[in-house]
PDB file of N, CA and C in Angstrom:
ATOM      1  N   MET A 160      14.223 111.554 106.906  1.00 69.00           N
ATOM      2  CA  MET A 160      15.094 112.299 107.809  1.00 69.00           C
ATOM      3  C   MET A 160      15.960 113.258 106.993  1.00 69.00           C
ATOM      4  N   ASP A 161      15.941 114.514 107.371  1.00 80.00           N
ATOM      5  CA  ASP A 161      16.716 115.524 106.655  1.00 80.00           C
ATOM      6  C   ASP A 161      18.144 115.563 107.181  1.00 80.00           C
ATOM      7  N   GLN A 162      19.080 115.634 106.251  1.00 88.00           N
ATOM      8  CA  GLN A 162      20.481 115.769 106.643  1.00 88.00           C
ATOM      9  C   GLN A 162      20.964 117.152 106.261  1.00 88.00           C
ATOM     10  N   VAL A 163      21.805 117.713 107.120  1.00 88.00           N
ATOM     11  CA  VAL A 163      22.338 119.043 106.865  1.00 88.00           C
ATOM     12  C   VAL A 163      23.637 118.901 106.084  1.00 88.00           C
ATOM     13  N   GLU A 164      23.727 119.597 104.987  1.00 92.00           N
ATOM     14  CA  GLU A 164      24.963 119.605 104.197  1.00 92.00           C
ATOM     15  C   GLU A 164      25.819 120.781 104.639  1.00 92.00           C
ATOM     16  N   LEU A 165      27.052 120.495 104.977  1.00 91.00           N
ATOM     17  CA  LEU A 165      27.964 121.561 105.395  1.00 91.00           C
ATOM     18  C   LEU A 165      28.653 122.154 104.171  1.00 91.00           C
ATOM     19  N   THR A 166      28.899 123.440 104.233  1.00 95.00           N
ATOM     20  CA  THR A 166      29.654 124.074 103.164  1.00 95.00           C
ATOM     21  C   THR A 166      31.138 123.732 103.343  1.00 95.00           C
ATOM     22  N   GLU A 167      31.912 123.999 102.328  1.00 94.00           N
ATOM     23  CA  GLU A 167      33.349 123.731 102.408  1.00 94.00           C
ATOM     24  C   GLU A 167      33.991 124.521 103.542  1.00 94.00           C
ATOM     25  N   GLN A 168      33.523 125.756 103.743  1.00 95.00           N
ATOM     26  CA  GLN A 168      34.074 126.595 104.808  1.00 95.00           C
ATOM     27  C   GLN A 168      33.759 125.983 106.179  1.00 95.00           C
ATOM     28  N   GLN A 169      32.554 125.454 106.343  1.00 94.00           N
ATOM     29  CA  GLN A 169      32.182 124.834 107.616  1.00 94.00           C
ATOM     30  C   GLN A 169      32.972 123.550 107.853  1.00 94.00           C
ATOM     31  N   LYS A 170      33.193 122.780 106.789  1.00 93.00           N
ATOM     32  CA  LYS A 170      33.994 121.551 106.912  1.00 93.00           C
ATOM     33  C   LYS A 170      35.428 121.891 107.310  1.00 93.00           C
ATOM     34  N   LYS A 171      35.965 122.941 106.705  1.00 95.00           N
ATOM     35  CA  LYS A 171      37.328 123.362 107.021  1.00 95.00           C
ATOM     36  C   LYS A 171      37.424 123.845 108.464  1.00 95.00           C
ATOM     37  N   ALA A 172      36.412 124.578 108.921  1.00 95.00           N
ATOM     38  CA  ALA A 172      36.396 125.072 110.299  1.00 95.00           C
ATOM     39  C   ALA A 172      36.290 123.909 111.278  1.00 95.00           C
ATOM     40  N   ARG A 173      35.448 122.917 110.956  1.00 95.00           N
ATOM     41  CA  ARG A 173      35.315 121.746 111.823  1.00 95.00           C
ATOM     42  C   ARG A 173      36.644 120.987 111.908  1.00 95.00           C
ATOM     43  N   ARG A 174      37.297 120.829 110.766  1.00 96.00           N
ATOM     44  CA  ARG A 174      38.581 120.114 110.753  1.00 96.00           C
ATOM     45  C   ARG A 174      39.620 120.866 111.581  1.00 96.00           C
ATOM     46  N   SER A 175      39.685 122.188 111.457  1.00 96.00           N
ATOM     47  CA  SER A 175      40.687 122.926 112.242  1.00 96.00           C
ATOM     48  C   SER A 175      40.384 122.851 113.729  1.00 96.00           C
ATOM     49  N   ARG A 176      39.107 122.852 114.107  1.00 97.00           N
ATOM     50  CA  ARG A 176      38.763 122.688 115.530  1.00 97.00           C
ATOM     51  C   ARG A 176      39.174 121.312 116.018  1.00 97.00           C
ATOM     52  N   SER A 177      38.969 120.292 115.191  1.00 97.00           N
ATOM     53  CA  SER A 177      39.340 118.929 115.575  1.00 97.00           C
ATOM     54  C   SER A 177      40.854 118.808 115.754  1.00 97.00           C
ATOM     55  N   VAL A 178      41.601 119.396 114.847  1.00 97.00           N
ATOM     56  CA  VAL A 178      43.062 119.360 114.943  1.00 97.00           C
ATOM     57  C   VAL A 178      43.519 120.116 116.181  1.00 97.00           C
ATOM     58  N   ALA A 179      42.923 121.268 116.442  1.00 98.00           N
ATOM     59  CA  ALA A 179      43.295 122.048 117.625  1.00 98.00           C
ATOM     60  C   ALA A 179      42.985 121.265 118.895  1.00 98.00           C
ATOM     61  N   LEU A 180      41.841 120.603 118.942  1.00 98.00           N
ATOM     62  CA  LEU A 180      41.477 119.803 120.105  1.00 98.00           C
ATOM     63  C   LEU A 180      42.441 118.641 120.294  1.00 98.00           C
ATOM     64  N   ALA A 181      42.831 117.996 119.211  1.00 98.00           N
ATOM     65  CA  ALA A 181      43.786 116.889 119.288  1.00 98.00           C
ATOM     66  C   ALA A 181      45.129 117.380 119.826  1.00 98.00           C
ATOM     67  N   ILE A 182      45.574 118.547 119.395  1.00 98.00           N
ATOM     68  CA  ILE A 182      46.842 119.103 119.868  1.00 98.00           C
ATOM     69  C   ILE A 182      46.757 119.428 121.352  1.00 98.00           C
ATOM     70  N   VAL A 183      45.647 120.029 121.777  1.00 98.00           N
ATOM     71  CA  VAL A 183      45.464 120.362 123.190  1.00 98.00           C
ATOM     72  C   VAL A 183      45.470 119.095 124.041  1.00 98.00           C
ATOM     73  N   LEU A 184      44.782 118.049 123.595  1.00 98.00           N
ATOM     74  CA  LEU A 184      44.760 116.789 124.342  1.00 98.00           C
ATOM     75  C   LEU A 184      46.156 116.169 124.425  1.00 98.00           C
ATOM     76  N   ALA A 185      46.899 116.202 123.330  1.00 98.00           N
ATOM     77  CA  ALA A 185      48.248 115.651 123.330  1.00 98.00           C
ATOM     78  C   ALA A 185      49.156 116.420 124.295  1.00 98.00           C
ATOM     79  N   VAL A 186      49.028 117.739 124.311  1.00 98.00           N
ATOM     80  CA  VAL A 186      49.825 118.558 125.226  1.00 98.00           C
ATOM     81  C   VAL A 186      49.464 118.233 126.678  1.00 98.00           C
ATOM     82  N   LEU A 187      48.177 118.049 126.956  1.00 98.00           N
ATOM     83  CA  LEU A 187      47.754 117.692 128.308  1.00 98.00           C
ATOM     84  C   LEU A 187      48.334 116.346 128.742  1.00 98.00           C
ATOM     85  N   VAL A 188      48.302 115.372 127.852  1.00 97.00           N
ATOM     86  CA  VAL A 188      48.863 114.056 128.164  1.00 97.00           C
ATOM     87  C   VAL A 188      50.351 114.185 128.467  1.00 97.00           C
ATOM     88  N   LEU A 189      51.080 114.923 127.644  1.00 97.00           N
ATOM     89  CA  LEU A 189      52.516 115.106 127.877  1.00 97.00           C
ATOM     90  C   LEU A 189      52.771 115.859 129.183  1.00 97.00           C
ATOM     91  N   LEU A 190      51.923 116.830 129.481  1.00 97.00           N
ATOM     92  CA  LEU A 190      52.071 117.588 130.718  1.00 97.00           C
ATOM     93  C   LEU A 190      51.868 116.687 131.936  1.00 97.00           C
ATOM     94  N   PHE A 191      50.809 115.868 131.919  1.00 94.00           N
ATOM     95  CA  PHE A 191      50.567 114.944 133.027  1.00 94.00           C
ATOM     96  C   PHE A 191      51.716 113.952 133.169  1.00 94.00           C
ATOM     97  N   TYR A 192      52.230 113.468 132.043  1.00 90.00           N
ATOM     98  CA  TYR A 192      53.354 112.530 132.070  1.00 90.00           C
ATOM     99  C   TYR A 192      54.577 113.202 132.705  1.00 90.00           C
ATOM    100  N   ALA A 193      54.878 114.416 132.280  1.00 90.00           N
ATOM    101  CA  ALA A 193      56.047 115.129 132.806  1.00 90.00           C
ATOM    102  C   ALA A 193      55.882 115.411 134.301  1.00 90.00           C
ATOM    103  N   VAL A 194      54.703 115.835 134.713  1.00 90.00           N
ATOM    104  CA  VAL A 194      54.469 116.109 136.139  1.00 90.00           C
ATOM    105  C   VAL A 194      54.615 114.835 136.956  1.00 90.00           C
ATOM    106  N   THR A 195      54.119 113.716 136.435  1.00 85.00           N
ATOM    107  CA  THR A 195      54.247 112.435 137.138  1.00 85.00           C
ATOM    108  C   THR A 195      55.709 112.051 137.299  1.00 85.00           C
ATOM    109  N   ILE A 196      56.490 112.184 136.238  1.00 83.00           N
ATOM    110  CA  ILE A 196      57.915 111.834 136.307  1.00 83.00           C
ATOM    111  C   ILE A 196      58.624 112.753 137.299  1.00 83.00           C
ATOM    112  N   VAL A 197      58.289 114.034 137.313  1.00 86.00           N
ATOM    113  CA  VAL A 197      58.930 114.972 138.234  1.00 86.00           C
ATOM    114  C   VAL A 197      58.552 114.649 139.675  1.00 86.00           C
ATOM    115  N   LYS A 198      57.271 114.337 139.933  1.00 86.00           N
ATOM    116  CA  LYS A 198      56.829 114.079 141.302  1.00 86.00           C
ATOM    117  C   LYS A 198      57.347 112.734 141.826  1.00 86.00           C
ATOM    118  N   ILE A 199      57.266 111.700 141.023  1.00 84.00           N
ATOM    119  CA  ILE A 199      57.686 110.372 141.471  1.00 84.00           C
ATOM    120  C   ILE A 199      59.204 110.226 141.351  1.00 84.00           C
ATOM    121  N   GLY A 200      59.766 110.835 140.352  1.00 79.00           N
ATOM    122  CA  GLY A 200      61.206 110.755 140.134  1.00 79.00           C
ATOM    123  C   GLY A 200      61.521 109.878 138.942  1.00 79.00           C
ATOM    124  N   PRO A 201      62.654 110.116 138.313  1.00 71.00           N
ATOM    125  CA  PRO A 201      63.006 109.356 137.115  1.00 71.00           C
ATOM    126  C   PRO A 201      63.292 107.884 137.412  1.00 71.00           C
ATOM    127  N   GLU A 202      63.545 107.525 138.668  1.00 74.00           N
ATOM    128  CA  GLU A 202      63.845 106.117 138.977  1.00 74.00           C
ATOM    129  C   GLU A 202      62.632 105.213 138.759  1.00 74.00           C
ATOM    130  N   ILE A 203      61.445 105.807 138.578  1.00 72.00           N
ATOM    131  CA  ILE A 203      60.253 104.991 138.289  1.00 72.00           C
ATOM    132  C   ILE A 203      60.447 104.220 136.988  1.00 72.00           C
ATOM    133  N   LEU A 204      61.251 104.754 136.075  1.00 71.00           N
ATOM    134  CA  LEU A 204      61.492 104.080 134.800  1.00 71.00           C
ATOM    135  C   LEU A 204      62.474 102.931 134.932  1.00 71.00           C
ATOM    136  N   ASN A 205      63.250 102.884 136.036  1.00 76.00           N
ATOM    137  CA  ASN A 205      64.268 101.858 136.220  1.00 76.00           C
ATOM    138  C   ASN A 205      63.844 100.766 137.194  1.00 76.00           C
ATOM    139  N   ARG A 206      62.575 100.728 137.579  1.00 73.00           N
ATOM    140  CA  ARG A 206      62.134  99.748 138.567  1.00 73.00           C
ATOM    141  C   ARG A 206      62.058  98.365 137.939  1.00 73.00           C
ATOM    142  N   PRO A 207      62.270  97.317 138.721  1.00 75.00           N
ATOM    143  CA  PRO A 207      62.158  95.960 138.172  1.00 75.00           C
ATOM    144  C   PRO A 207      60.703  95.630 137.862  1.00 75.00           C
ATOM    145  N   MET A 208      60.493  94.892 136.818  1.00 68.00           N
ATOM    146  CA  MET A 208      59.135  94.556 136.413  1.00 68.00           C
ATOM    147  C   MET A 208      58.682  93.264 137.043  1.00 68.00           C
TER     148      MET A 208
END
């Protein structure tokens, strides 16, 4: 089975895409969290467990 060797430039490009994707996902999670808190209200954090 042949394996493809990536050049340093390709490895660097892959890493930057991965970091960018991770940042986008983190922003989406924070956005959904903020929208949920705004829609439900901050009292959701003070409810009895």
